[in-house]
């Protein structure tokens, strides 16, 4: 490959880096842009014990709910046997997210009956006569759009006939009065059940409960055979959207409780970014001074290559949507150090060749050839360590392993190919080749 082609390829690489940096934003982690970190613990119920399948179900439901929130690059991972770690970078309303993620969201459709008169005075015997065995007395509360209670209707809950698992689809909608409602569609089996329930309860209410609370109790005027219905109630637009998310995500297979809740403010994250950038600039300047003082022109070329390495590294991270965290920045800086090491190894071999009487060009060629094996061996062992970290680590440890791995590969490319190209391309100029800046 001629130098012209190499020059064109490196120029193309610079253009691609600039394009990626302009078009693809950086994905910042929880510690850099703020957000919320939760540790949830699953609990046994009399009917369901926490096991691997239950935990996978919990993670799946939480992931679907988080997707409904529109959070980008969330972390949802099982920790131990019954804990789940949830990290939500960039979340703007932590309380809302917390309520949405932690709710069990068990939906039930229960045959019911309105109870006229003074409900608290009804005897247990009368309750069983009216509602049948296991019937419970409850109250359906109707609120206005401001959340104020307008009515409290006593209602007998008879038996559960359907659950949220019978739902196929849910979405926000409005009824003929312009009120926010939830439109639902049942599965074929659910549609059959719903048709039977509505057919034998015409003129009676059908109570819809979410986590034990009555959210709607519409009167059945006629059998509903099409498998589609609406859940109406005293909903705000936000409540409808939250209910849709819960219904789409399904119910948690077991209840969860919050063990740990940590909110990271964006101010702290911005401060961390600023300090990291300052640390990176200072580190780069110190490295540049060291390289130019000790290796003169060769050091200057290495500094140019390191600058290319930094921008290339960030562009690759953006391109693959890698979430950047503080440990991730540490991985980038560590990769920068390894790129410097590679250059120092090459130049040390170059000096040995030069002092043995070889010409500048031969010394440089042999320097790259002899140092390459050592550089590759050193980087491969570090790469293996990074892979192990990624395999067994979680969260920010994985982020560190990813940025370190990418940094290792890119540092070898810039040291062995870009530095070499720049040196051979410029040392063809006699003034530089015979300058004292490369003979020290």
Short mmCIF file of C-alpha atoms in Angstrom, two decimals:
data_model
loop_
_atom_site.label_atom_id
_atom_site.label_comp_id
_atom_site.label_asym_id
_atom_site.label_seq_id
_atom_site.Cartn_x
_atom_site.Cartn_y
_atom_site.Cartn_z
CA UNK A 1 0.00 0.00 0.00
CA UNK A 2 1.50 3.35 -1.02
CA UNK A 3 1.82 6.34 1.26
CA UNK A 4 -0.79 8.21 -0.79
CA UNK A 5 -3.37 5.53 -0.13
CA UNK A 6 -2.43 5.43 3.56
CA UNK A 7 -2.73 9.22 3.74
CA UNK A 8 -6.14 9.08 2.09
CA UNK A 9 -7.33 6.37 4.50
CA UNK A 10 -6.18 8.30 7.58
CA UNK A 11 -7.81 11.45 6.19
CA UNK A 12 -11.00 9.46 5.67
CA UNK A 13 -10.77 8.24 9.27
CA UNK A 14 -10.51 11.81 10.57
CA UNK A 15 -13.56 12.82 8.53
CA UNK A 16 -15.52 9.82 9.91
CA UNK A 17 -14.51 10.70 13.49
CA UNK A 18 -15.65 14.31 13.04
CA UNK A 19 -18.95 13.14 11.53
CA UNK A 20 -19.66 10.68 14.36
CA UNK A 21 -18.78 13.20 17.06
CA UNK A 22 -21.15 15.73 15.46
CA UNK A 23 -24.07 13.40 14.78
CA UNK A 24 -24.01 10.80 17.57
CA UNK A 25 -24.42 12.07 21.14
CA UNK A 26 -22.53 10.63 24.09
CA UNK A 27 -24.56 8.27 26.30
CA UNK A 28 -23.80 9.36 29.84
CA UNK A 29 -24.22 6.99 32.75
CA UNK A 30 -26.07 7.52 36.01
CA UNK A 31 -23.03 9.03 37.76
CA UNK A 32 -22.49 11.61 35.00
CA UNK A 33 -25.97 12.85 34.08
CA UNK A 34 -27.81 12.10 37.31
CA UNK A 35 -30.76 9.78 37.82
CA UNK A 36 -31.84 7.10 40.22
CA UNK A 37 -30.47 3.77 41.48
CA UNK A 38 -32.76 1.23 43.12
CA UNK A 39 -32.14 -2.11 44.77
CA UNK A 40 -35.35 -4.16 44.97
CA UNK A 41 -35.83 -7.42 46.85
CA UNK A 42 -38.43 -10.00 45.86
CA UNK A 43 -40.57 -11.54 48.60
CA UNK A 44 -42.25 -14.92 48.88
CA UNK A 45 -46.03 -15.18 48.86
CA UNK A 46 -48.14 -18.05 50.23
CA UNK A 47 -48.58 -19.34 46.69
CA UNK A 48 -45.35 -18.29 44.89
CA UNK A 49 -41.81 -18.73 46.17
CA UNK A 50 -38.93 -16.64 44.84
CA UNK A 51 -36.84 -18.72 42.43
CA UNK A 52 -34.90 -18.16 39.23
CA UNK A 53 -38.01 -18.10 37.03
CA UNK A 54 -39.75 -15.63 39.35
CA UNK A 55 -36.68 -13.35 39.27
CA UNK A 56 -36.53 -13.49 35.46
CA UNK A 57 -40.21 -12.56 35.42
CA UNK A 58 -39.57 -9.62 37.77
CA UNK A 59 -36.74 -8.35 35.56
CA UNK A 60 -38.85 -8.71 32.42
CA UNK A 61 -41.77 -6.76 33.92
CA UNK A 62 -39.52 -4.02 35.30
CA UNK A 63 -37.72 -3.72 31.96
CA UNK A 64 -41.02 -3.28 30.13
CA UNK A 65 -42.13 -0.63 32.61
CA UNK A 66 -38.82 1.22 32.31
CA UNK A 67 -39.17 1.12 28.52
CA UNK A 68 -42.57 2.77 28.99
CA UNK A 69 -40.85 5.59 30.87
CA UNK A 70 -38.63 6.25 27.86
CA UNK A 71 -35.36 5.95 29.80
CA UNK A 72 -32.34 5.39 27.55
CA UNK A 73 -29.58 2.93 28.49
CA UNK A 74 -31.10 1.70 31.77
CA UNK A 75 -29.37 -1.00 33.79
CA UNK A 76 -31.61 -3.78 35.11
CA UNK A 77 -29.76 -6.75 36.55
CA UNK A 78 -30.32 -9.57 39.03
CA UNK A 79 -28.12 -9.37 42.12
CA UNK A 80 -27.82 -12.50 44.19
CA UNK A 81 -30.86 -14.77 44.44
CA UNK A 82 -33.67 -12.31 45.10
CA UNK A 83 -32.48 -8.76 44.43
CA UNK A 84 -32.71 -6.60 41.32
CA UNK A 85 -30.55 -3.53 40.66
CA UNK A 86 -32.17 -0.80 38.55
CA UNK A 87 -30.21 2.23 37.35
CA UNK A 88 -32.11 4.93 35.47
CA UNK A 89 -29.80 7.65 34.11
CA UNK A 90 -31.41 10.97 33.24
CA UNK A 91 -34.72 10.25 34.98
CA UNK A 92 -36.52 13.55 35.64
CA UNK A 93 -39.23 12.40 38.05
CA UNK A 94 -37.74 9.81 40.45
CA UNK A 95 -40.90 9.54 42.60
CA UNK A 96 -43.07 8.78 39.60
CA UNK A 97 -40.58 6.19 38.30
CA UNK A 98 -40.33 4.62 41.74
CA UNK A 99 -44.10 4.25 42.05
CA UNK A 100 -44.37 2.78 38.58
CA UNK A 101 -41.55 0.26 38.93
CA UNK A 102 -42.35 -1.02 42.40
CA UNK A 103 -46.10 -1.58 42.01
CA UNK A 104 -47.20 -5.19 41.82
CA UNK A 105 -50.01 -4.18 39.42
CA UNK A 106 -52.21 -7.24 39.88
CA UNK A 107 -55.35 -6.59 37.85
CA UNK A 108 -58.55 -8.50 38.57
CA UNK A 109 -62.03 -8.40 37.07
CA UNK A 110 -64.51 -9.26 39.83
CA UNK A 111 -68.20 -9.96 39.63
CA UNK A 112 -69.90 -7.44 41.90
CA UNK A 113 -73.21 -6.09 43.11
CA UNK A 114 -74.25 -2.65 44.27
CA UNK A 115 -75.41 -2.54 47.87
CA UNK A 116 -78.14 -0.03 48.55
CA UNK A 117 -78.59 1.53 51.97
CA UNK A 118 -76.18 1.80 54.89
CA UNK A 119 -73.37 -0.63 53.98
CA UNK A 120 -71.56 -0.85 57.35
CA UNK A 121 -74.69 -2.24 59.00
CA UNK A 122 -74.91 -5.29 56.77
CA UNK A 123 -74.35 -8.55 58.66
CA UNK A 124 -71.85 -11.16 57.58
CA UNK A 125 -74.69 -13.61 57.04
CA UNK A 126 -76.57 -11.18 54.76
CA UNK A 127 -73.31 -10.43 52.91
CA UNK A 128 -72.82 -14.15 52.19
CA UNK A 129 -76.44 -14.53 51.14
CA UNK A 130 -76.23 -11.66 48.66
CA UNK A 131 -72.72 -12.19 47.36
CA UNK A 132 -72.08 -15.87 47.96
CA UNK A 133 -69.21 -17.58 49.78
CA UNK A 134 -66.08 -15.42 50.10
CA UNK A 135 -67.86 -12.18 49.19
CA UNK A 136 -66.36 -8.98 50.57
CA UNK A 137 -67.79 -5.57 51.26
CA UNK A 138 -65.93 -2.67 49.70
CA UNK A 139 -66.39 0.92 48.57
CA UNK A 140 -66.09 2.33 45.07
CA UNK A 141 -64.85 5.90 45.33
CA UNK A 142 -65.62 8.30 42.49
CA UNK A 143 -63.47 11.41 42.15
CA UNK A 144 -63.69 14.51 39.95
CA UNK A 145 -60.92 15.69 37.64
CA UNK A 146 -59.21 17.44 40.57
CA UNK A 147 -59.05 14.27 42.64
CA UNK A 148 -61.84 15.30 45.02
CA UNK A 149 -64.22 12.56 46.20
CA UNK A 150 -67.70 13.05 44.74
CA UNK A 151 -69.31 9.72 45.66
CA UNK A 152 -68.67 6.66 47.82
CA UNK A 153 -70.74 3.70 46.70
CA UNK A 154 -70.91 0.49 48.78
CA UNK A 155 -70.30 -2.55 46.61
CA UNK A 156 -70.09 -6.30 47.22
CA UNK A 157 -67.14 -8.00 45.53
CA UNK A 158 -68.17 -11.57 44.75
CA UNK A 159 -65.56 -13.60 42.90
CA UNK A 160 -62.57 -12.95 40.66
CA UNK A 161 -63.30 -14.06 37.12
CA UNK A 162 -60.38 -12.67 35.08
CA UNK A 163 -56.90 -11.20 35.60
CA UNK A 164 -54.49 -9.00 33.69
CA UNK A 165 -53.00 -12.11 32.09
CA UNK A 166 -56.14 -12.28 29.91
CA UNK A 167 -55.25 -8.94 28.31
CA UNK A 168 -53.68 -8.82 24.86
CA UNK A 169 -53.27 -5.06 24.42
CA UNK A 170 -53.85 -1.80 26.30
CA UNK A 171 -53.66 1.82 25.17
CA UNK A 172 -54.76 5.33 26.19
CA UNK A 173 -57.95 6.70 24.69
CA UNK A 174 -60.89 9.06 25.39
CA UNK A 175 -64.58 8.22 25.73
CA UNK A 176 -67.54 10.00 24.16
CA UNK A 177 -67.44 12.59 26.93
CA UNK A 178 -63.80 13.44 26.32
CA UNK A 179 -62.59 11.73 29.50
CA UNK A 180 -59.33 9.80 29.58
CA UNK A 181 -59.90 6.04 29.53
CA UNK A 182 -57.86 2.91 28.90
CA UNK A 183 -58.81 0.86 25.85
CA UNK A 184 -58.13 -2.85 26.22
CA UNK A 185 -58.28 -5.91 24.03
CA UNK A 186 -58.44 -9.43 25.41
CA UNK A 187 -56.68 -12.55 24.25
CA UNK A 188 -58.94 -15.09 22.49
CA UNK A 189 -59.33 -16.99 25.78
CA UNK A 190 -59.84 -13.71 27.67
CA UNK A 191 -62.44 -12.56 25.12
CA UNK A 192 -64.39 -15.79 25.65
CA UNK A 193 -64.28 -15.34 29.44
CA UNK A 194 -65.28 -11.67 29.16
CA UNK A 195 -68.24 -12.54 26.91
CA UNK A 196 -69.47 -15.16 29.44
CA UNK A 197 -68.99 -12.77 32.41
CA UNK A 198 -70.81 -9.87 30.77
CA UNK A 199 -73.61 -12.15 29.50
CA UNK A 200 -74.51 -13.51 32.95
CA UNK A 201 -74.12 -10.17 34.78
CA UNK A 202 -76.22 -7.80 32.64
CA UNK A 203 -77.49 -4.95 34.82
CA UNK A 204 -74.79 -5.50 37.44
CA UNK A 205 -71.38 -3.86 37.92
CA UNK A 206 -68.08 -5.50 37.02
CA UNK A 207 -65.41 -4.30 39.43
CA UNK A 208 -61.90 -3.78 38.03
CA UNK A 209 -59.25 -3.85 40.74
CA UNK A 210 -55.59 -2.89 40.50
CA UNK A 211 -53.51 -4.08 43.44
CA UNK A 212 -56.69 -4.49 45.50
CA UNK A 213 -58.06 -0.99 44.77
CA UNK A 214 -61.20 -0.54 42.72
CA UNK A 215 -60.27 1.63 39.74
CA UNK A 216 -63.51 1.19 37.84
CA UNK A 217 -66.89 -0.50 38.28
CA UNK A 218 -68.89 -0.06 35.07
CA UNK A 219 -72.45 -1.37 34.85
CA UNK A 220 -72.89 -4.07 32.24
CA UNK A 221 -75.70 -3.04 29.92
CA UNK A 222 -75.32 -5.88 27.44
CA UNK A 223 -72.98 -8.81 26.71
CA UNK A 224 -69.69 -7.67 25.18
CA UNK A 225 -68.66 -10.24 22.61
CA UNK A 226 -65.92 -8.55 20.58
CA UNK A 227 -63.09 -8.94 23.07
CA UNK A 228 -62.59 -5.16 23.34
CA UNK A 229 -63.58 -2.81 26.17
CA UNK A 230 -62.69 0.41 27.95
CA UNK A 231 -61.68 0.96 31.57
CA UNK A 232 -63.17 4.25 32.68
CA UNK A 233 -62.71 5.97 35.99
CA UNK A 234 -61.58 9.21 37.58
CA UNK A 235 -58.30 9.15 35.66
CA UNK A 236 -55.99 11.96 34.76
CA UNK A 237 -54.04 11.69 31.50
CA UNK A 238 -50.89 10.75 33.48
CA UNK A 239 -52.77 8.06 35.43
CA UNK A 240 -54.07 6.57 32.20
CA UNK A 241 -50.57 6.47 30.75
CA UNK A 242 -49.20 4.84 33.91
CA UNK A 243 -51.99 2.25 33.92
CA UNK A 244 -51.31 1.44 30.27
CA UNK A 245 -47.61 0.91 31.04
CA UNK A 246 -48.46 -1.44 33.91
CA UNK A 247 -50.99 -3.39 31.86
CA UNK A 248 -48.62 -3.75 28.92
CA UNK A 249 -45.78 -4.82 31.20
CA UNK A 250 -47.99 -7.26 33.12
CA UNK A 251 -47.90 -7.86 36.84
CA UNK A 252 -44.91 -8.73 38.91
CA UNK A 253 -44.91 -12.47 39.66
CA UNK A 254 -43.96 -11.76 43.27
CA UNK A 255 -44.10 -8.56 45.32
CA UNK A 256 -40.91 -6.52 45.66
CA UNK A 257 -39.78 -4.11 48.34
CA UNK A 258 -37.25 -1.30 48.02
CA UNK A 259 -34.01 -2.01 49.88
CA UNK A 260 -31.98 0.93 48.63
CA UNK A 261 -32.82 4.13 46.81
CA UNK A 262 -30.21 6.59 45.65
CA UNK A 263 -30.86 9.71 43.64
CA UNK A 264 -27.95 11.36 41.84
CA UNK A 265 -28.49 14.98 40.96
CA UNK A 266 -27.45 16.28 37.52
CA UNK A 267 -25.35 18.96 39.24
CA UNK A 268 -23.15 16.29 40.81
CA UNK A 269 -22.89 14.56 37.45
CA UNK A 270 -21.95 17.80 35.67
CA UNK A 271 -19.33 18.48 38.32
CA UNK A 272 -17.90 14.99 37.77
CA UNK A 273 -17.74 15.58 34.01
CA UNK A 274 -15.97 18.91 34.44
CA UNK A 275 -13.42 17.43 36.83
CA UNK A 276 -12.85 14.45 34.51
CA UNK A 277 -12.31 16.74 31.52
CA UNK A 278 -9.86 18.93 33.49
CA UNK A 279 -8.03 15.82 34.73
CA UNK A 280 -7.87 14.46 31.17
CA UNK A 281 -6.53 17.75 29.74
CA UNK A 282 -3.90 18.08 32.49
CA UNK A 283 -2.89 14.45 32.03
CA UNK A 284 -2.59 14.86 28.26
CA UNK A 285 -0.53 18.06 28.59
CA UNK A 286 1.87 16.43 31.09
CA UNK A 287 2.27 13.40 28.84
CA UNK A 288 2.85 15.67 25.84
CA UNK A 289 5.53 17.65 27.71
CA UNK A 290 7.26 14.45 28.82
CA UNK A 291 7.25 12.93 25.34
CA UNK A 292 8.51 16.09 23.60
CA UNK A 293 11.23 16.73 26.20
CA UNK A 294 12.60 13.19 26.06
CA UNK A 295 11.91 12.15 22.47
CA UNK A 296 11.79 15.56 20.73
CA UNK A 297 10.39 15.17 17.18
CA UNK A 298 9.45 11.53 17.76
CA UNK A 299 7.63 12.59 20.93
CA UNK A 300 5.78 15.31 19.01
CA UNK A 301 4.55 12.73 16.49
CA UNK A 302 3.46 10.48 19.35
CA UNK A 303 1.49 13.37 20.87
CA UNK A 304 -0.34 13.87 17.54
CA UNK A 305 -1.12 10.16 17.44
CA UNK A 306 -2.39 10.27 21.05
CA UNK A 307 -4.74 13.13 20.18
CA UNK A 308 -6.09 11.08 17.29
CA UNK A 309 -6.46 8.13 19.68
CA UNK A 310 -8.56 10.19 22.12
CA UNK A 311 -11.02 11.42 19.49
CA UNK A 312 -11.15 8.01 17.80
CA UNK A 313 -11.90 6.37 21.15
CA UNK A 314 -14.78 8.74 21.93
CA UNK A 315 -16.16 8.36 18.38
CA UNK A 316 -16.15 4.55 18.67
CA UNK A 317 -17.87 4.71 22.09
CA UNK A 318 -20.56 6.99 20.61
CA UNK A 319 -20.97 4.85 17.51
CA UNK A 320 -21.64 1.70 19.55
CA UNK A 321 -23.81 3.61 22.08
CA UNK A 322 -21.58 2.68 24.99
CA UNK A 323 -22.79 4.33 28.20
CA UNK A 324 -19.99 6.49 29.57
CA UNK A 325 -19.51 6.45 33.34
CA UNK A 326 -16.72 7.67 35.62
CA UNK A 327 -15.07 4.22 35.63
CA UNK A 328 -15.47 4.29 31.84
CA UNK A 329 -13.53 7.57 31.69
CA UNK A 330 -10.87 5.89 33.85
CA UNK A 331 -10.72 3.12 31.23
CA UNK A 332 -10.14 5.72 28.48
CA UNK A 333 -7.36 7.41 30.45
CA UNK A 334 -5.76 4.02 31.19
CA UNK A 335 -5.89 3.25 27.48
CA UNK A 336 -4.14 6.58 26.85
CA UNK A 337 -1.37 5.51 29.22
CA UNK A 338 -1.00 2.21 27.37
CA UNK A 339 -0.78 4.06 24.05
CA UNK A 340 2.08 6.14 25.50
CA UNK A 341 3.78 2.97 26.74
CA UNK A 342 3.65 1.54 23.24
CA UNK A 343 5.32 4.62 21.78
CA UNK A 344 8.02 4.58 24.46
CA UNK A 345 8.77 0.91 23.73
CA UNK A 346 9.09 1.64 20.01
CA UNK A 347 11.38 4.63 20.60
CA UNK A 348 13.55 2.71 23.06
CA UNK A 349 14.17 0.03 20.41
CA UNK A 350 14.79 2.78 17.84
CA UNK A 351 17.50 4.31 20.03
CA UNK A 352 19.16 0.94 20.52
CA UNK A 353 19.28 0.42 16.77
CA UNK A 354 20.51 3.97 16.16
CA UNK A 355 23.33 3.66 18.73
CA UNK A 356 24.44 0.38 17.16
CA UNK A 357 25.21 2.29 13.97
CA UNK A 358 22.09 1.76 11.86
CA UNK A 359 20.65 4.54 9.73
CA UNK A 360 17.61 6.49 10.94
CA UNK A 361 15.20 4.75 8.60
CA UNK A 362 16.54 1.25 9.32
CA UNK A 363 16.57 1.94 13.06
CA UNK A 364 12.97 3.08 12.92
CA UNK A 365 11.89 0.07 10.86
CA UNK A 366 13.65 -2.34 13.23
CA UNK A 367 12.35 -0.42 16.25
CA UNK A 368 8.75 -0.94 15.19
CA UNK A 369 9.41 -4.58 14.29
CA UNK A 370 11.08 -5.45 17.61
CA UNK A 371 8.62 -3.52 19.78
CA UNK A 372 5.52 -4.86 18.06
CA UNK A 373 5.76 -8.30 19.67
CA UNK A 374 6.17 -6.85 23.17
CA UNK A 375 3.34 -4.35 22.64
CA UNK A 376 0.94 -7.00 21.36
CA UNK A 377 1.81 -9.43 24.18
CA UNK A 378 1.35 -6.73 26.82
CA UNK A 379 -1.95 -5.52 25.41
CA UNK A 380 -3.38 -9.00 24.89
CA UNK A 381 -2.83 -9.89 28.56
CA UNK A 382 -4.58 -6.67 29.61
CA UNK A 383 -7.36 -7.39 27.12
CA UNK A 384 -7.87 -10.82 28.71
CA UNK A 385 -8.19 -9.13 32.12
CA UNK A 386 -10.75 -6.69 30.71
CA UNK A 387 -12.77 -9.57 29.23
CA UNK A 388 -12.80 -11.33 32.60
CA UNK A 389 -13.95 -8.10 34.27
CA UNK A 390 -16.76 -7.75 31.74
CA UNK A 391 -17.79 -11.40 32.15
CA UNK A 392 -18.05 -11.35 35.94
CA UNK A 393 -18.63 -7.66 36.64
CA UNK A 394 -21.84 -5.66 36.73
CA UNK A 395 -22.82 -2.05 36.09
CA UNK A 396 -19.95 0.41 36.06
CA UNK A 397 -17.37 -2.43 36.23
CA UNK A 398 -18.63 -3.66 32.88
CA UNK A 399 -18.47 -0.10 31.55
CA UNK A 400 -14.85 0.14 32.67
CA UNK A 401 -14.05 -3.19 31.00
CA UNK A 402 -15.68 -2.08 27.72
CA UNK A 403 -13.88 1.27 27.50
CA UNK A 404 -10.59 -0.37 28.52
CA UNK A 405 -10.95 -3.07 25.84
CA UNK A 406 -11.76 -0.52 23.13
CA UNK A 407 -8.86 1.65 24.36
CA UNK A 408 -6.41 -1.26 24.17
CA UNK A 409 -7.31 -2.12 20.58
CA UNK A 410 -7.27 1.52 19.42
CA UNK A 411 -4.01 2.28 21.22
CA UNK A 412 -2.29 -0.55 19.32
CA UNK A 413 -3.71 0.73 16.02
CA UNK A 414 -2.56 4.29 16.61
CA UNK A 415 0.89 3.29 17.96
CA UNK A 416 1.75 0.63 15.40
CA UNK A 417 0.14 2.15 12.33
CA UNK A 418 -0.58 5.88 12.68
CA UNK A 419 2.67 6.77 14.46
CA UNK A 420 4.62 4.67 11.98
CA UNK A 421 2.86 6.29 9.02
CA UNK A 422 3.48 9.82 10.33
CA UNK A 423 7.16 9.13 11.07
CA UNK A 424 8.00 7.45 7.76
CA UNK A 425 6.00 10.02 5.78
CA UNK A 426 7.79 12.97 7.38
CA UNK A 427 11.26 11.41 7.70
CA UNK A 428 11.37 11.14 3.93
CA UNK A 429 12.03 14.86 4.10
CA UNK A 430 15.80 15.28 4.32
CA UNK A 431 15.68 18.29 6.66
CA UNK A 432 13.83 16.28 9.29
CA UNK A 433 15.76 13.05 8.71
CA UNK A 434 19.09 14.80 9.30
CA UNK A 435 17.86 17.02 12.12
CA UNK A 436 19.28 16.66 15.62
CA UNK A 437 15.67 16.39 16.85
CA UNK A 438 15.66 12.68 15.97
CA UNK A 439 19.27 11.93 17.01
CA UNK A 440 19.55 11.98 20.79
#
